[in-house]
Amino acid sequence: MSSVDVRARMNAIGVLKEKFKIILDQIQRGEKPTLVMPKRVLSNTIYDEKNKMLLLGPDVLRRSLIDVNEARKFMQTLLMASIIYEALVNNEYPTIRDLYYRGKHSIGYRDVDGKLVHENTWDEQKESDSVIRDLEVFMNVLREEMLILSKEKGKVVGNLVIKSGDDTIDLSKMGHGAYSIEPTPDLVEFKDVDAEYVLVVEKDAVFQQLHRYGFWRKYRAILVTSAGQPDRATRRFVRRLNEELKLPVYVLTDSDPYGFYIYSVFKIGSITLSYESERLATPSARFIGVSMTDVFGDEVFREVLDEVKEVGGFTKTALGKLKKKKPYLSESERRNYVIKAKQRDIERAVELVGYDVADKCVESSELRSKLKKKEGLTGYPWFRTPNWVRELCIFFKTLNKLEIEAMASKGLKFLADTYIPSKIEGGDWID
Amino acid sequence: MSSEAVEKYKAISPAEFFYKYKEIAGFANPARALYQTVRELVENALDATDSHGILPDIKVVIQRADPVQEFYRVTVEDNGIGIPPDIVPNAFGRVLFSSKYVLRQTRGMYGLGVKMAVLYGQMTTGRPIEVITSKREYRRIYFFKIRIDINKNEPVVLERGSWRKQRDWHGTIVSLTIEGDWGKAKARIKEYINRTATVTPYANIVMYTPDNEVILYKRVIETMPRPPKEVKPHPYGVDLEMLKMIIESSKEPTILEVLVENFQSVGEVTAKDLLSKAGIDPSSNPRDLKEDDLLRLINTMKSYNQFKPPSSSAISPLGVEVIKAGLTRMFEPEFVDAVTRKPSTYEGHPFIVEAGIAYGGKVPLSEADKPILLRYANKIPLLYDEGSDVITSVVKEDIAWDNYMVAFPAQLVLLVHVCSTKVPFKGVGKESIADVPEVRREIKLAISEVARRLRGYLTAKQKELETQRKVVHLAKYIPEIARSLEVIFSGDGFDKDTLVKRLVGIISAKTGIPENKINEVIRGVEIGA
Ligand SMILES: Nc1ncnc2c1ncn2[C@@H]1O[C@H](COP(=O)(O)OP(=O)(O)O)[C@@H](O)[C@H]1O
Ligand SMILES: [Mg+2]
């Protein structure tokens, strides 16, 4: 077992014992045993402007055995802690599904009327997963740091040599394949690197095309894909590349609200799991594209500006000062490649940037009234920037989206040799 | 009623009258007659005991008395006060002869009960009544066979005798042979005995049936209702017939003295005031007064507003203890309570309402709209005409049961007892109580009060159950929690038993639930694989 592994185990065991010693001491002192942890709810999620990431707020949850509503969860938390503890000391790498099975058993007891009742420690995996998340916030240790595995999804190639376990792996020698980012990215050691930046692409297919094209070798990039919604390991890995190797990170996604959101998960964190952000988010990640202005230019947006005083809380003048943008696609290419946005895409866009922007930019009054039900949405602060307001306004106005594959079908060469390099060189990204 | 009709009414002998109209007294057919006979004899037996401070021992024997015909011999024995031998013939052989005309709450009141049974027996089997009786202070026991001369309303003593007492016995044994229908009457008679026993937990009651069944209700308490005291009638409650009877039986020479001596709340000053208001000379001979005078006197008495209210010492409520013991003996309920209201009056008659409630245990399930109702008037169970009884309408209309956490059907028995020197019965049947506002009000108050207490119990029970649930809910997790902590801390001087003990202590301290209860739950926990 590698020393990193051993160190990680020792650390997790230490924290676990330390945190549960508090409970033990409470019991020994005759106090009611109470787990105190940050509240893991949306209302206790705050956007840290300074560090540009989502964090848990100051609200805490007190989970006491004496509280009838919390007793079961209290038991589950201790049960889960004991299973994780056992796995750690036994040098195991359980998955969350393993933990679910290991902890699932019945508790038989006599009801008030003397009936024998059997209750499961937990019923569905949803329940035990939630307990794992509680433990992560209670101990302030991520599951990866407790050596709990999840499915591998992310992939990486590039001029990077790593050590994983006892093996040294050269990520530039993966053939047509790629290195799967392991579920315990903290156990990876970076040995040697020769790269200028990290390019994260949302789509696996595009990753493979760029890989075969030799993109990373040509442009000295480390190429990563999250294959859709990024998992924790991929985010942690990208974060380490950025933090430890000081490589700038560029994210390439579809040109639609869902792609924009994926970018924000890398950069800021996920809204529902904000407690992980501190260690998973890469606040300096840049959105390279595909942006709406890459597809449509900024003509459309200026048309809107002619008719209003402000959009998304920014004055016409402020928005007018945004860098001019020419589209990467010709009129006819555009006609060929763009797809019509679905209602789901439109609603997601409202969530990202806020109802007021939609109200200003959507042309059809029928659609505007349809969106009325979203009136309360004010958008996420990190999307309320002039650049993103422009992007989403264009989306609302055109109600079109574009998948990166379309860029690739214009010619892989175009994507690899023109689009990406020129965007990076020209500083044409959103920060 | 015109005076002419009264004349005619008086023309036939009362014995003859009741002989002809036996339905009115409950002797319509052999089944009813058997039931009614048992009732009359048992009620006389109880009157002869508990009204005189004697703990009743009552034995009822019903036997087939003829191999062919449906003749039954009903024998009721009591350990009561007995009857003086010179009274026996009249008591059992003269209709309307009673020792109970005085104002005092008793079960019997009309002075005809047992004689109806005698007449019925005479009519159907031709056999006389047999009476064996002795009072405590007598050295001898007396024996009689009597029949009634219907035309003359006179007893005919067929046989009499006496013998020396061998042991210290007192009481009365009455035997009657009548035509009956045990098959049809059985259920009712058993119910009657059961319901009687419910309010006489201080009595030993045993019944031997023709089916060779022995039904026994053993005494469970020694406390008896306080015996009723004899009181003089209150002027408000007196009618013309009663006034005539009082005058007839009085020995005072003047009407003034009659009033002072025979009525409560009437002193010399009041009596003079009344007489002058009625225009009657205080010194006149009461037996010379005309019916007109008497009517005026009655009206004056009724409108006079300075009397003290009627005394309630003549009525004998069962009392809370007796009701609770009775309901407990019958139903072994989970909860029982009772209330005796303070005395009240209607139309010059004092009355008291009592209510008892029994919940759960062996109480059967009620109907869908009301509790099981046990109605009593002067300690007599009312078995018929429940629908027309004021108690029923109070229970259905005046009580919002859901306010008392009761939803029907429920395992709920409600006992209501109305006692008075004159219970306002509906009709001669004596089976239901009339809707008299004052009485209705008291019934409602009594029921509300016991219902409130039931609610108190149910609320407490619910809370208790919630606490118990809470214990289970917390304690069932202790073994798992202890096991988990043991995994993490074993080897660090961790002791699981001490930890469990501590946890139990903490839960007990924070919830107020005793440690042994928590331990009990923990012992029942099995952690599965
Ligand atoms: N078992 C008994 N013990 C003592 N006295 C009795 C008994 N049975 C009847 N009597 C007397 O006979 C009287 C007449 O009885 P009954 O005809 O039933 O009329 P009531 O019970 O209405 O007075 C009673 O008032 C009572 O004095
Ligand atoms: Mg009688």
Short mmCIF file of N, CA and C in Angstrom, two decimals, chain A residues 16-17 20-21 24 26-28 30-33 65-68 71-72 74-75 78-79 81-82 85-86 104-110 112 116 118-119 121, chain B residues 465 468-470 472-474 476-478 480-485 487-490 492 494-495 498-499 502-503 506-507 510-511 521 524-529:
data_model
loop_
_atom_site.label_atom_id
_atom_site.label_comp_id
_atom_site.label_asym_id
_atom_site.label_seq_id
_atom_site.Cartn_x
_atom_site.Cartn_y
_atom_site.Cartn_z
N LEU A 16 -12.11 10.73 12.62
CA LEU A 16 -13.31 10.01 13.01
C LEU A 16 -13.33 9.75 14.52
N LYS A 17 -12.21 9.28 15.02
CA LYS A 17 -12.15 9.00 16.47
C LYS A 17 -12.32 10.28 17.28
N PHE A 20 -15.99 11.41 17.21
CA PHE A 20 -16.93 10.57 17.95
C PHE A 20 -16.56 10.42 19.42
N LYS A 21 -15.33 10.81 19.73
CA LYS A 21 -14.94 10.88 21.13
C LYS A 21 -15.81 11.93 21.84
N LEU A 24 -18.84 10.17 22.83
CA LEU A 24 -18.53 9.26 23.94
C LEU A 24 -18.39 10.03 25.25
N GLN A 26 -19.65 12.94 25.97
CA GLN A 26 -20.96 13.45 26.39
C GLN A 26 -21.71 12.38 27.17
N ILE A 27 -21.69 11.17 26.64
CA ILE A 27 -22.40 10.08 27.30
C ILE A 27 -21.79 9.82 28.68
N GLN A 28 -20.48 9.81 28.72
CA GLN A 28 -19.82 9.52 29.99
C GLN A 28 -20.11 10.61 31.03
N GLY A 30 -22.87 12.10 31.18
CA GLY A 30 -24.30 12.10 31.46
C GLY A 30 -25.05 13.18 30.70
N GLU A 31 -24.41 13.75 29.68
CA GLU A 31 -25.10 14.74 28.86
C GLU A 31 -25.77 14.01 27.70
N LYS A 32 -26.78 14.67 27.12
CA LYS A 32 -27.42 13.98 26.00
C LYS A 32 -26.48 14.03 24.81
N PRO A 33 -26.21 12.87 24.22
CA PRO A 33 -25.27 12.82 23.09
C PRO A 33 -25.85 13.56 21.88
N LEU A 65 -29.83 11.99 20.30
CA LEU A 65 -30.51 10.72 20.48
C LEU A 65 -31.83 10.91 21.22
N ILE A 66 -31.89 11.95 22.06
CA ILE A 66 -33.09 12.15 22.89
C ILE A 66 -34.24 12.71 22.07
N ASP A 67 -33.94 13.27 20.92
CA ASP A 67 -34.98 13.85 20.09
C ASP A 67 -35.64 12.74 19.26
N VAL A 68 -36.92 12.53 19.51
CA VAL A 68 -37.63 11.44 18.85
C VAL A 68 -37.49 11.50 17.33
N ALA A 71 -33.63 10.46 16.52
CA ALA A 71 -33.02 9.27 17.12
C ALA A 71 -32.54 8.28 16.07
N ARG A 72 -33.41 8.04 15.07
CA ARG A 72 -33.06 7.05 14.05
C ARG A 72 -31.82 7.51 13.27
N PHE A 74 -29.60 9.52 14.29
CA PHE A 74 -28.46 9.47 15.20
C PHE A 74 -27.84 8.07 15.18
N MET A 75 -28.73 7.08 15.30
CA MET A 75 -28.25 5.69 15.27
C MET A 75 -27.55 5.41 13.94
N LEU A 78 -24.02 6.85 13.70
CA LEU A 78 -23.03 6.08 14.44
C LEU A 78 -22.73 4.74 13.77
N LEU A 79 -23.80 4.13 13.25
CA LEU A 79 -23.62 2.87 12.54
C LEU A 79 -22.69 3.06 11.34
N ALA A 81 -20.54 5.40 10.82
CA ALA A 81 -19.19 5.72 11.28
C ALA A 81 -18.44 4.43 11.62
N SER A 82 -19.14 3.49 12.26
CA SER A 82 -18.47 2.26 12.66
C SER A 82 -18.08 1.42 11.44
N TYR A 85 -15.19 3.13 9.78
CA TYR A 85 -14.00 2.92 10.62
C TYR A 85 -13.40 1.53 10.37
N GLU A 86 -14.26 0.54 10.34
CA GLU A 86 -13.79 -0.83 10.09
C GLU A 86 -13.10 -0.95 8.74
N LYS A 104 -26.82 -2.53 6.49
CA LYS A 104 -28.26 -2.83 6.48
C LYS A 104 -28.53 -4.11 7.26
N HIS A 105 -29.21 -3.98 8.36
CA HIS A 105 -29.71 -5.15 9.07
C HIS A 105 -30.93 -4.74 9.87
N SER A 106 -31.58 -5.75 10.45
CA SER A 106 -32.82 -5.39 11.14
C SER A 106 -32.57 -5.18 12.63
N ILE A 107 -33.43 -4.33 13.19
CA ILE A 107 -33.45 -4.18 14.64
C ILE A 107 -34.83 -4.66 15.08
N GLY A 108 -34.88 -5.73 15.83
CA GLY A 108 -36.16 -6.24 16.29
C GLY A 108 -36.44 -5.70 17.68
N TYR A 109 -37.65 -5.23 17.88
CA TYR A 109 -37.99 -4.71 19.21
C TYR A 109 -39.47 -4.92 19.46
N ARG A 110 -39.82 -4.79 20.76
CA ARG A 110 -41.22 -4.97 21.14
C ARG A 110 -41.90 -3.61 21.17
N VAL A 112 -45.16 -0.94 21.93
CA VAL A 112 -45.86 -0.70 23.19
C VAL A 112 -46.90 -1.76 23.48
N LEU A 116 -43.88 -7.82 18.20
CA LEU A 116 -42.48 -7.80 17.76
C LEU A 116 -42.43 -7.08 16.40
N HIS A 118 -39.92 -5.42 13.33
CA HIS A 118 -38.57 -5.39 12.76
C HIS A 118 -38.40 -4.12 11.95
N GLU A 119 -37.34 -3.43 12.28
CA GLU A 119 -37.07 -2.18 11.57
C GLU A 119 -35.69 -2.31 10.95
N THR A 121 -32.11 -0.89 9.68
CA THR A 121 -31.25 0.25 10.00
C THR A 121 -31.37 1.31 8.92
N LEU B 465 -49.30 6.61 26.72
CA LEU B 465 -48.97 5.77 25.58
C LEU B 465 -47.91 6.44 24.72
N GLN B 468 -44.66 6.08 26.35
CA GLN B 468 -44.16 4.72 26.16
C GLN B 468 -43.60 4.53 24.76
N ARG B 469 -44.33 5.08 23.78
CA ARG B 469 -43.85 5.00 22.40
C ARG B 469 -42.49 5.65 22.28
N LYS B 470 -42.40 6.79 22.97
CA LYS B 470 -41.16 7.55 22.91
C LYS B 470 -40.01 6.72 23.47
N VAL B 472 -39.76 3.51 23.62
CA VAL B 472 -39.42 2.44 22.68
C VAL B 472 -38.60 3.03 21.54
N HIS B 473 -39.08 4.17 21.06
CA HIS B 473 -38.45 4.77 19.89
C HIS B 473 -36.98 5.14 20.16
N LEU B 474 -36.70 5.56 21.37
CA LEU B 474 -35.32 5.92 21.68
C LEU B 474 -34.51 4.69 22.08
N LYS B 476 -34.83 1.51 21.55
CA LYS B 476 -34.55 0.41 20.61
C LYS B 476 -33.22 0.61 19.89
N TYR B 477 -32.74 1.86 19.84
CA TYR B 477 -31.48 2.12 19.12
C TYR B 477 -30.24 1.98 20.00
N ILE B 478 -30.45 1.90 21.30
CA ILE B 478 -29.29 1.90 22.20
C ILE B 478 -28.31 0.76 21.91
N GLU B 480 -27.64 -0.80 19.18
CA GLU B 480 -26.92 -0.54 17.93
C GLU B 480 -25.89 0.58 18.14
N ILE B 481 -26.29 1.59 18.87
CA ILE B 481 -25.38 2.72 19.13
C ILE B 481 -24.18 2.24 19.95
N ALA B 482 -24.47 1.45 20.96
CA ALA B 482 -23.39 0.94 21.81
C ALA B 482 -22.45 0.06 21.00
N ARG B 483 -23.05 -0.77 20.14
CA ARG B 483 -22.25 -1.64 19.31
C ARG B 483 -21.33 -0.83 18.39
N SER B 484 -21.89 0.23 17.79
CA SER B 484 -21.12 1.06 16.87
C SER B 484 -19.96 1.73 17.59
N LEU B 485 -20.24 2.28 18.77
CA LEU B 485 -19.18 2.96 19.51
C LEU B 485 -18.11 1.95 19.94
N VAL B 487 -17.16 -0.62 18.24
CA VAL B 487 -16.31 -0.87 17.07
C VAL B 487 -15.22 0.19 17.00
N ILE B 488 -15.63 1.43 17.22
CA ILE B 488 -14.67 2.53 17.07
C ILE B 488 -13.70 2.60 18.25
N PHE B 489 -14.19 2.33 19.44
CA PHE B 489 -13.36 2.61 20.61
C PHE B 489 -12.90 1.38 21.38
N SER B 490 -13.16 0.18 20.84
CA SER B 490 -12.75 -0.99 21.60
C SER B 490 -11.23 -0.95 21.76
N ASP B 492 -9.76 1.02 23.73
CA ASP B 492 -9.40 2.27 24.41
C ASP B 492 -10.03 2.31 25.80
N PHE B 494 -12.80 0.92 26.56
CA PHE B 494 -14.24 1.07 26.36
C PHE B 494 -15.00 -0.07 27.02
N ASP B 495 -16.04 0.28 27.75
CA ASP B 495 -16.86 -0.76 28.37
C ASP B 495 -18.31 -0.56 27.94
N THR B 498 -21.22 -0.28 30.69
CA THR B 498 -21.26 1.03 31.36
C THR B 498 -21.88 2.06 30.44
N LEU B 499 -21.52 1.98 29.17
CA LEU B 499 -22.06 2.93 28.21
C LEU B 499 -23.58 2.82 28.12
N ARG B 502 -25.17 4.28 31.15
CA ARG B 502 -25.15 5.74 31.06
C ARG B 502 -26.25 6.26 30.13
N LEU B 503 -26.36 5.63 28.97
CA LEU B 503 -27.38 6.06 28.00
C LEU B 503 -28.78 5.94 28.58
N ILE B 506 -29.31 8.73 30.92
CA ILE B 506 -29.53 10.01 30.24
C ILE B 506 -30.96 10.10 29.70
N ILE B 507 -31.40 9.04 29.05
CA ILE B 507 -32.76 9.04 28.49
C ILE B 507 -33.78 9.18 29.61
N LYS B 510 -33.81 12.79 30.90
CA LYS B 510 -34.33 13.81 29.98
C LYS B 510 -35.81 13.62 29.67
N THR B 511 -36.31 12.38 29.81
CA THR B 511 -37.70 12.15 29.44
C THR B 511 -38.59 11.85 30.64
N VAL B 521 -37.19 -2.41 27.35
CA VAL B 521 -37.19 -2.31 25.89
C VAL B 521 -35.87 -2.83 25.33
N GLY B 524 -35.53 -6.42 25.00
CA GLY B 524 -36.31 -7.02 23.91
C GLY B 524 -35.71 -6.83 22.53
N VAL B 525 -34.64 -6.04 22.46
CA VAL B 525 -34.08 -5.72 21.13
C VAL B 525 -33.20 -6.86 20.62
N GLU B 526 -33.43 -7.22 19.34
CA GLU B 526 -32.56 -8.20 18.70
C GLU B 526 -31.98 -7.55 17.47
N ILE B 527 -30.67 -7.50 17.43
CA ILE B 527 -30.04 -6.95 16.23
C ILE B 527 -29.85 -8.05 15.23
N GLY B 528 -30.43 -7.88 14.05
CA GLY B 528 -30.38 -8.91 13.02
C GLY B 528 -29.07 -8.87 12.27
N ALA B 529 -28.88 -9.88 11.41
CA ALA B 529 -27.63 -9.94 10.65
C ALA B 529 -27.77 -9.11 9.39
#
